């Protein structure tokens, strides 16, 4: 299916996916800056996506929900936001089986709403303090389970997200991806900030990808080019990690493990990082 592109209130291109299927982008997309004459400033989009999966998640639905629930092929085209604080592709549905491939995403900005891509379920199945931790709560994601009263992770749903052959230039963060069995490969993720990719959930494969971080903004304790949370059994192989910060910006670790056990890290190249791997909480890894 061809992605249907709209232009809401003259703010530039948007596309919305409201049902499972395979979608192809037939043209470049551009979200322009919009000046708010009442506020006398440019409009803040606060995490609005250029392409948004909006279909409501229903585990009892009759349509197939597997590895290929939503396939988005950019066909070499570009998603570009001139406006700050946007997301290139976002999964609002909380559904599983999202594949994104073959294209370029540019999403500037330095707020936590700004990401190149966000693929994740609705809730993080990890206790942190009382109850469950919604994914909007960055503090829950960044606290090792051993430092909370909630105990170890309770398990993650199989999400089977796949990102491949994608180039992302983002301000704050390149990719957020949550759930079990996710894959990122054959891509380039470059950010102005301090975290290129944050994957939370077990069984992830991160391979043949270049991470470039410039280290702008205030540092946080668990920053890393690749941050892994509850990533038991993850494989990180044949990647290149590059820190290109100024002389005034300190490099975070290349890889940070939070409560992630039995992680295999092999065949990677590190440039500009003083620390290859940092561990927090109950984490173990093999470095080859």
mmCIF file of C-alpha atoms in Angstrom:
data_model
loop_
_atom_site.group_PDB
_atom_site.id
_atom_site.type_symbol
_atom_site.label_atom_id
_atom_site.label_comp_id
_atom_site.label_asym_id
_atom_site.label_seq_id
_atom_site.Cartn_x
_atom_site.Cartn_y
_atom_site.Cartn_z
ATOM 1 C CA UNK A 1 0.000 0.000 0.000
ATOM 2 C CA UNK A 2 1.085 3.551 -0.662
ATOM 3 C CA UNK A 3 1.483 5.751 2.402
ATOM 4 C CA UNK A 4 -1.167 8.472 2.342
ATOM 5 C CA UNK A 5 0.479 11.826 3.104
ATOM 6 C CA UNK A 6 -1.466 14.763 4.548
ATOM 7 C CA UNK A 7 -0.621 18.379 5.358
ATOM 8 C CA UNK A 8 -2.278 19.275 8.696
ATOM 9 C CA UNK A 9 -2.837 23.017 9.154
ATOM 10 C CA UNK A 10 -0.069 23.803 6.693
ATOM 11 C CA UNK A 11 2.558 22.291 8.988
ATOM 12 C CA UNK A 12 4.020 20.040 6.323
ATOM 13 C CA UNK A 13 3.790 16.371 5.470
ATOM 14 C CA UNK A 14 2.438 13.686 7.815
ATOM 15 C CA UNK A 15 1.360 10.085 7.281
ATOM 16 C CA UNK A 16 -0.768 7.872 9.544
ATOM 17 C CA UNK A 17 -1.037 4.077 9.506
ATOM 18 C CA UNK A 18 -4.338 2.893 10.938
ATOM 19 C CA UNK A 19 -4.279 -0.810 10.099
ATOM 20 C CA UNK A 20 -1.701 -3.612 9.688
ATOM 21 C CA UNK A 21 -0.130 -4.104 6.280
ATOM 22 C CA UNK A 22 2.855 -3.316 4.066
ATOM 23 C CA UNK A 23 3.381 0.339 3.188
ATOM 24 C CA UNK A 24 5.686 2.045 0.678
ATOM 25 C CA UNK A 25 6.741 5.676 0.698
ATOM 26 C CA UNK A 26 6.594 7.110 -2.817
ATOM 27 C CA UNK A 27 8.050 10.567 -2.147
ATOM 28 C CA UNK A 28 10.135 12.538 0.337
ATOM 29 C CA UNK A 29 8.341 14.013 3.367
ATOM 30 C CA UNK A 30 9.037 17.392 4.968
ATOM 31 C CA UNK A 31 7.609 18.900 8.175
ATOM 32 C CA UNK A 32 8.172 22.633 8.039
ATOM 33 C CA UNK A 33 8.582 25.117 10.862
ATOM 34 C CA UNK A 34 5.334 26.842 11.834
ATOM 35 C CA UNK A 35 5.453 30.300 13.421
ATOM 36 C CA UNK A 36 2.869 30.954 16.147
ATOM 37 C CA UNK A 37 2.053 34.653 15.919
ATOM 38 C CA UNK A 38 0.303 34.593 19.319
ATOM 39 C CA UNK A 39 3.289 33.089 21.145
ATOM 40 C CA UNK A 40 5.712 34.925 18.832
ATOM 41 C CA UNK A 41 7.804 31.768 18.483
ATOM 42 C CA UNK A 42 7.942 28.627 16.390
ATOM 43 C CA UNK A 43 5.440 25.933 17.326
ATOM 44 C CA UNK A 44 6.722 23.104 19.519
ATOM 45 C CA UNK A 45 5.519 19.735 18.244
ATOM 46 C CA UNK A 46 6.373 17.764 21.414
ATOM 47 C CA UNK A 47 7.060 14.389 19.864
ATOM 48 C CA UNK A 48 4.616 14.369 16.938
ATOM 49 C CA UNK A 49 5.653 11.906 14.238
ATOM 50 C CA UNK A 50 6.129 12.379 10.524
ATOM 51 C CA UNK A 51 4.872 8.797 10.161
ATOM 52 C CA UNK A 52 2.697 7.529 13.025
ATOM 53 C CA UNK A 53 1.268 4.044 13.537
ATOM 54 C CA UNK A 54 -2.036 4.889 15.201
ATOM 55 C CA UNK A 55 -3.929 1.607 14.932
ATOM 56 C CA UNK A 56 -5.162 0.677 18.435
ATOM 57 C CA UNK A 57 -3.593 -2.482 19.806
ATOM 58 C CA UNK A 58 -6.021 -5.400 20.243
ATOM 59 C CA UNK A 59 -4.520 -8.778 21.149
ATOM 60 C CA UNK A 60 -7.822 -10.523 20.269
ATOM 61 C CA UNK A 61 -8.174 -9.025 16.812
ATOM 62 C CA UNK A 62 -8.846 -11.404 13.918
ATOM 63 C CA UNK A 63 -6.172 -9.989 11.596
ATOM 64 C CA UNK A 64 -2.653 -11.467 11.695
ATOM 65 C CA UNK A 65 -0.310 -9.998 14.302
ATOM 66 C CA UNK A 66 3.165 -11.386 13.861
ATOM 67 C CA UNK A 67 6.588 -10.365 12.650
ATOM 68 C CA UNK A 68 5.128 -8.528 9.663
ATOM 69 C CA UNK A 69 2.171 -6.681 11.190
ATOM 70 C CA UNK A 70 3.410 -3.306 9.947
ATOM 71 C CA UNK A 71 6.072 -3.090 7.234
ATOM 72 C CA UNK A 72 7.227 0.407 6.268
ATOM 73 C CA UNK A 73 9.567 0.593 3.264
ATOM 74 C CA UNK A 74 10.830 4.128 2.722
ATOM 75 C CA UNK A 75 12.200 3.075 -0.683
ATOM 76 C CA UNK A 76 15.223 5.319 -0.338
ATOM 77 C CA UNK A 77 13.197 8.439 0.420
ATOM 78 C CA UNK A 78 13.771 11.058 3.108
ATOM 79 C CA UNK A 79 11.731 12.008 6.176
ATOM 80 C CA UNK A 80 12.892 15.450 7.247
ATOM 81 C CA UNK A 81 11.623 17.672 10.054
ATOM 82 C CA UNK A 82 12.615 21.313 9.895
ATOM 83 C CA UNK A 83 10.706 21.816 13.129
ATOM 84 C CA UNK A 84 12.323 20.830 16.409
ATOM 85 C CA UNK A 85 10.960 18.214 18.801
ATOM 86 C CA UNK A 86 9.516 15.768 16.273
ATOM 87 C CA UNK A 87 9.860 12.008 15.785
ATOM 88 C CA UNK A 88 10.570 10.543 12.373
ATOM 89 C CA UNK A 89 8.532 7.354 12.873
ATOM 90 C CA UNK A 90 6.535 6.566 16.007
ATOM 91 C CA UNK A 91 4.513 3.552 17.091
ATOM 92 C CA UNK A 92 1.559 5.041 18.947
ATOM 93 C CA UNK A 93 -0.402 1.805 18.688
ATOM 94 C CA UNK A 94 1.783 -0.143 21.110
ATOM 95 C CA UNK A 95 1.530 -3.028 18.633
ATOM 96 C CA UNK A 96 4.187 -5.544 17.656
ATOM 97 C CA UNK A 97 5.881 -6.647 14.460
ATOM 98 C CA UNK A 98 6.960 -3.282 13.050
ATOM 99 C CA UNK A 99 9.597 -3.291 10.291
ATOM 100 C CA UNK A 100 11.181 -0.073 8.986
ATOM 101 C CA UNK A 101 13.746 -0.196 6.184
ATOM 102 C CA UNK A 102 15.584 1.605 3.417
ATOM 103 C CA UNK A 103 15.535 5.358 3.980
ATOM 104 C CA UNK A 104 16.759 8.530 5.693
ATOM 105 C CA UNK A 105 15.320 10.302 8.750
ATOM 106 C CA UNK A 106 16.281 13.743 10.043
ATOM 107 C CA UNK A 107 14.758 14.972 13.312
ATOM 108 C CA UNK A 108 16.469 17.960 14.976
ATOM 109 C CA UNK A 109 15.925 19.208 18.512
ATOM 110 C CA UNK A 110 17.276 18.750 22.021
ATOM 111 C CA UNK A 111 14.178 17.935 24.064
ATOM 112 C CA UNK A 112 13.308 14.434 25.268
ATOM 113 C CA UNK A 113 10.357 14.458 22.868
ATOM 114 C CA UNK A 114 12.770 14.452 19.926
ATOM 115 C CA UNK A 115 13.731 11.062 18.478
ATOM 116 C CA UNK A 116 14.522 9.662 15.077
ATOM 117 C CA UNK A 117 12.348 6.610 15.721
ATOM 118 C CA UNK A 118 10.286 5.213 18.605
ATOM 119 C CA UNK A 119 9.148 1.576 18.480
ATOM 120 C CA UNK A 120 7.879 0.202 21.754
ATOM 121 C CA UNK A 121 4.894 -1.405 23.476
ATOM 122 C CA UNK A 122 2.582 0.583 25.715
ATOM 123 C CA UNK A 123 4.047 -0.520 29.030
ATOM 124 C CA UNK A 124 7.427 -1.587 30.306
ATOM 125 C CA UNK A 125 6.970 -4.899 32.142
ATOM 126 C CA UNK A 126 9.439 -4.029 34.873
ATOM 127 C CA UNK A 127 8.527 -3.111 38.411
ATOM 128 C CA UNK A 128 10.166 0.068 39.615
ATOM 129 C CA UNK A 129 8.884 1.098 42.992
ATOM 130 C CA UNK A 130 5.109 0.686 43.067
ATOM 131 C CA UNK A 131 3.231 -0.833 40.164
ATOM 132 C CA UNK A 132 4.416 -0.920 36.564
ATOM 133 C CA UNK A 133 6.461 1.699 34.834
ATOM 134 C CA UNK A 134 4.940 3.473 31.801
ATOM 135 C CA UNK A 135 7.484 4.044 29.066
ATOM 136 C CA UNK A 136 7.022 7.796 29.185
ATOM 137 C CA UNK A 137 8.737 7.701 32.575
ATOM 138 C CA UNK A 138 12.384 8.046 31.574
ATOM 139 C CA UNK A 139 13.384 7.797 35.251
ATOM 140 C CA UNK A 140 11.974 4.263 35.457
ATOM 141 C CA UNK A 141 13.924 3.182 32.390
ATOM 142 C CA UNK A 142 17.168 4.566 33.772
ATOM 143 C CA UNK A 143 17.086 3.079 37.279
ATOM 144 C CA UNK A 144 18.658 -0.383 37.730
ATOM 145 C CA UNK A 145 16.212 -2.833 39.281
ATOM 146 C CA UNK A 146 18.690 -3.470 42.092
ATOM 147 C CA UNK A 147 18.362 0.187 43.092
ATOM 148 C CA UNK A 148 14.568 0.058 43.413
ATOM 149 C CA UNK A 149 12.103 -1.755 45.624
ATOM 150 C CA UNK A 150 10.499 -3.406 42.667
ATOM 151 C CA UNK A 151 12.982 -6.228 42.168
ATOM 152 C CA UNK A 152 14.012 -7.831 38.853
ATOM 153 C CA UNK A 153 12.210 -7.547 35.516
ATOM 154 C CA UNK A 154 8.930 -9.409 35.139
ATOM 155 C CA UNK A 155 9.363 -10.228 31.468
ATOM 156 C CA UNK A 156 8.789 -8.603 28.107
ATOM 157 C CA UNK A 157 6.358 -9.333 25.311
ATOM 158 C CA UNK A 158 7.780 -10.558 21.988
ATOM 159 C CA UNK A 159 7.739 -7.445 19.834
ATOM 160 C CA UNK A 160 9.938 -8.414 16.848
ATOM 161 C CA UNK A 161 10.758 -4.866 15.796
ATOM 162 C CA UNK A 162 13.194 -4.640 12.883
ATOM 163 C CA UNK A 163 15.129 -1.595 11.712
ATOM 164 C CA UNK A 164 17.451 -2.094 8.741
ATOM 165 C CA UNK A 165 19.202 0.023 6.113
ATOM 166 C CA UNK A 166 18.200 3.275 7.805
ATOM 167 C CA UNK A 167 20.227 6.460 8.251
ATOM 168 C CA UNK A 168 19.111 8.682 11.124
ATOM 169 C CA UNK A 169 20.322 12.159 12.071
ATOM 170 C CA UNK A 170 18.591 13.264 15.271
ATOM 171 C CA UNK A 171 19.058 15.876 17.940
ATOM 172 C CA UNK A 172 18.366 14.218 21.280
ATOM 173 C CA UNK A 173 18.134 10.462 20.573
ATOM 174 C CA UNK A 174 18.224 8.311 17.452
ATOM 175 C CA UNK A 175 16.155 5.236 18.334
ATOM 176 C CA UNK A 176 14.060 4.053 21.283
ATOM 177 C CA UNK A 177 13.091 0.396 20.923
ATOM 178 C CA UNK A 178 11.449 -1.754 23.602
ATOM 179 C CA UNK A 179 10.369 -5.380 23.904
ATOM 180 C CA UNK A 180 11.843 -8.821 23.208
ATOM 181 C CA UNK A 181 13.513 -10.060 20.032
ATOM 182 C CA UNK A 182 14.198 -6.711 18.361
ATOM 183 C CA UNK A 183 16.816 -6.213 15.619
ATOM 184 C CA UNK A 184 18.788 -3.169 14.448
ATOM 185 C CA UNK A 185 21.195 -3.761 11.569
ATOM 186 C CA UNK A 186 22.990 -2.246 8.595
ATOM 187 C CA UNK A 187 22.220 1.338 9.624
ATOM 188 C CA UNK A 188 23.807 4.664 10.598
ATOM 189 C CA UNK A 189 22.552 6.419 13.733
ATOM 190 C CA UNK A 190 23.983 9.895 14.415
ATOM 191 C CA UNK A 191 22.864 12.211 17.225
ATOM 192 C CA UNK A 192 23.830 15.622 18.525
ATOM 193 C CA UNK A 193 23.146 14.329 22.026
ATOM 194 C CA UNK A 194 24.657 11.518 24.108
ATOM 195 C CA UNK A 195 22.510 8.426 23.369
ATOM 196 C CA UNK A 196 22.133 7.099 19.841
ATOM 197 C CA UNK A 197 20.062 3.990 20.647
ATOM 198 C CA UNK A 198 18.202 2.822 23.745
ATOM 199 C CA UNK A 199 16.969 -0.792 23.559
ATOM 200 C CA UNK A 200 15.117 -2.263 26.527
ATOM 201 C CA UNK A 201 14.111 -5.915 26.587
ATOM 202 C CA UNK A 202 15.871 -9.268 26.057
ATOM 203 C CA UNK A 203 17.177 -11.044 22.979
ATOM 204 C CA UNK A 204 18.066 -7.985 20.922
ATOM 205 C CA UNK A 205 20.519 -8.164 18.008
ATOM 206 C CA UNK A 206 22.436 -4.971 17.187
ATOM 207 C CA UNK A 207 24.784 -5.496 14.243
ATOM 208 C CA UNK A 208 26.629 -3.879 11.341
ATOM 209 C CA UNK A 209 25.577 -0.402 12.447
ATOM 210 C CA UNK A 210 27.534 2.830 12.904
ATOM 211 C CA UNK A 211 26.790 4.946 15.987
ATOM 212 C CA UNK A 212 27.997 8.565 15.932
ATOM 213 C CA UNK A 213 27.434 10.830 18.933
ATOM 214 C CA UNK A 214 28.469 14.454 19.388
ATOM 215 C CA UNK A 215 27.884 14.643 23.145
ATOM 216 C CA UNK A 216 25.925 17.896 23.314
ATOM 217 C CA UNK A 217 23.649 18.637 26.239
ATOM 218 C CA UNK A 218 23.825 17.746 29.907
ATOM 219 C CA UNK A 219 25.176 14.300 30.680
ATOM 220 C CA UNK A 220 23.275 11.694 32.706
ATOM 221 C CA UNK A 221 24.729 8.760 34.677
ATOM 222 C CA UNK A 222 23.660 6.050 32.213
ATOM 223 C CA UNK A 223 24.360 7.814 28.917
ATOM 224 C CA UNK A 224 25.999 5.742 26.166
ATOM 225 C CA UNK A 225 26.039 5.547 22.401
ATOM 226 C CA UNK A 226 24.157 2.252 22.854
ATOM 227 C CA UNK A 227 22.173 1.875 26.064
ATOM 228 C CA UNK A 228 20.712 -1.544 26.896
ATOM 229 C CA UNK A 229 18.197 -2.173 29.690
ATOM 230 C CA UNK A 230 17.021 -5.679 30.710
ATOM 231 C CA UNK A 231 18.745 -6.884 27.534
ATOM 232 C CA UNK A 232 19.466 -10.439 28.655
ATOM 233 C CA UNK A 233 21.121 -12.474 25.921
ATOM 234 C CA UNK A 234 21.590 -9.498 23.601
ATOM 235 C CA UNK A 235 24.157 -9.668 20.786
ATOM 236 C CA UNK A 236 26.139 -6.550 19.844
ATOM 237 C CA UNK A 237 28.446 -7.362 16.945
ATOM 238 C CA UNK A 238 30.378 -5.808 14.062
ATOM 239 C CA UNK A 239 29.337 -2.241 14.874
ATOM 240 C CA UNK A 240 31.356 0.978 14.817
ATOM 241 C CA UNK A 241 31.088 3.424 17.723
ATOM 242 C CA UNK A 242 32.355 6.961 17.066
ATOM 243 C CA UNK A 243 32.519 9.921 19.437
ATOM 244 C CA UNK A 244 32.867 13.217 17.560
ATOM 245 C CA UNK A 245 32.323 15.680 20.380
ATOM 246 C CA UNK A 246 34.129 18.972 20.797
ATOM 247 C CA UNK A 247 37.056 19.360 23.179
ATOM 248 C CA UNK A 248 34.539 20.669 25.729
ATOM 249 C CA UNK A 249 32.288 17.580 25.545
ATOM 250 C CA UNK A 250 33.206 14.462 27.497
ATOM 251 C CA UNK A 251 32.494 11.100 25.915
ATOM 252 C CA UNK A 252 30.041 8.773 27.652
ATOM 253 C CA UNK A 253 30.623 5.024 27.506
ATOM 254 C CA UNK A 254 30.178 3.425 24.102
ATOM 255 C CA UNK A 255 27.867 0.730 25.560
ATOM 256 C CA UNK A 256 25.990 0.886 28.857
ATOM 257 C CA UNK A 257 24.336 -2.204 30.385
ATOM 258 C CA UNK A 258 21.564 -1.795 32.946
ATOM 259 C CA UNK A 259 20.420 -5.088 34.487
ATOM 260 C CA UNK A 260 21.426 -6.932 31.321
ATOM 261 C CA UNK A 261 22.941 -10.400 31.713
ATOM 262 C CA UNK A 262 24.841 -12.658 29.310
ATOM 263 C CA UNK A 263 25.351 -9.975 26.671
ATOM 264 C CA UNK A 264 27.762 -10.896 23.853
ATOM 265 C CA UNK A 265 29.821 -7.972 22.522
ATOM 266 C CA UNK A 266 32.100 -8.975 19.636
ATOM 267 C CA UNK A 267 33.828 -7.598 16.551
ATOM 268 C CA UNK A 268 33.069 -3.948 17.292
ATOM 269 C CA UNK A 269 35.244 -0.887 16.594
ATOM 270 C CA UNK A 270 35.495 1.990 19.093
ATOM 271 C CA UNK A 271 36.790 5.473 18.188
ATOM 272 C CA UNK A 272 37.078 8.326 20.682
ATOM 273 C CA UNK A 273 35.628 6.500 23.692
ATOM 274 C CA UNK A 274 37.663 6.100 26.867
ATOM 275 C CA UNK A 275 35.281 3.412 28.136
ATOM 276 C CA UNK A 276 33.938 0.686 25.855
ATOM 277 C CA UNK A 277 31.444 -0.958 28.225
ATOM 278 C CA UNK A 278 29.973 0.245 31.532
ATOM 279 C CA UNK A 279 27.794 -1.969 33.738
ATOM 280 C CA UNK A 280 25.099 -1.008 36.210
ATOM 281 C CA UNK A 281 22.892 -3.192 38.338
ATOM 282 C CA UNK A 282 22.944 -6.955 37.721
ATOM 283 C CA UNK A 283 24.780 -7.090 34.378
ATOM 284 C CA UNK A 284 27.258 -9.506 32.820
ATOM 285 C CA UNK A 285 28.886 -9.577 29.389
ATOM 286 C CA UNK A 286 31.541 -11.154 27.211
ATOM 287 C CA UNK A 287 33.761 -8.822 25.182
ATOM 288 C CA UNK A 288 35.544 -10.280 22.155
#
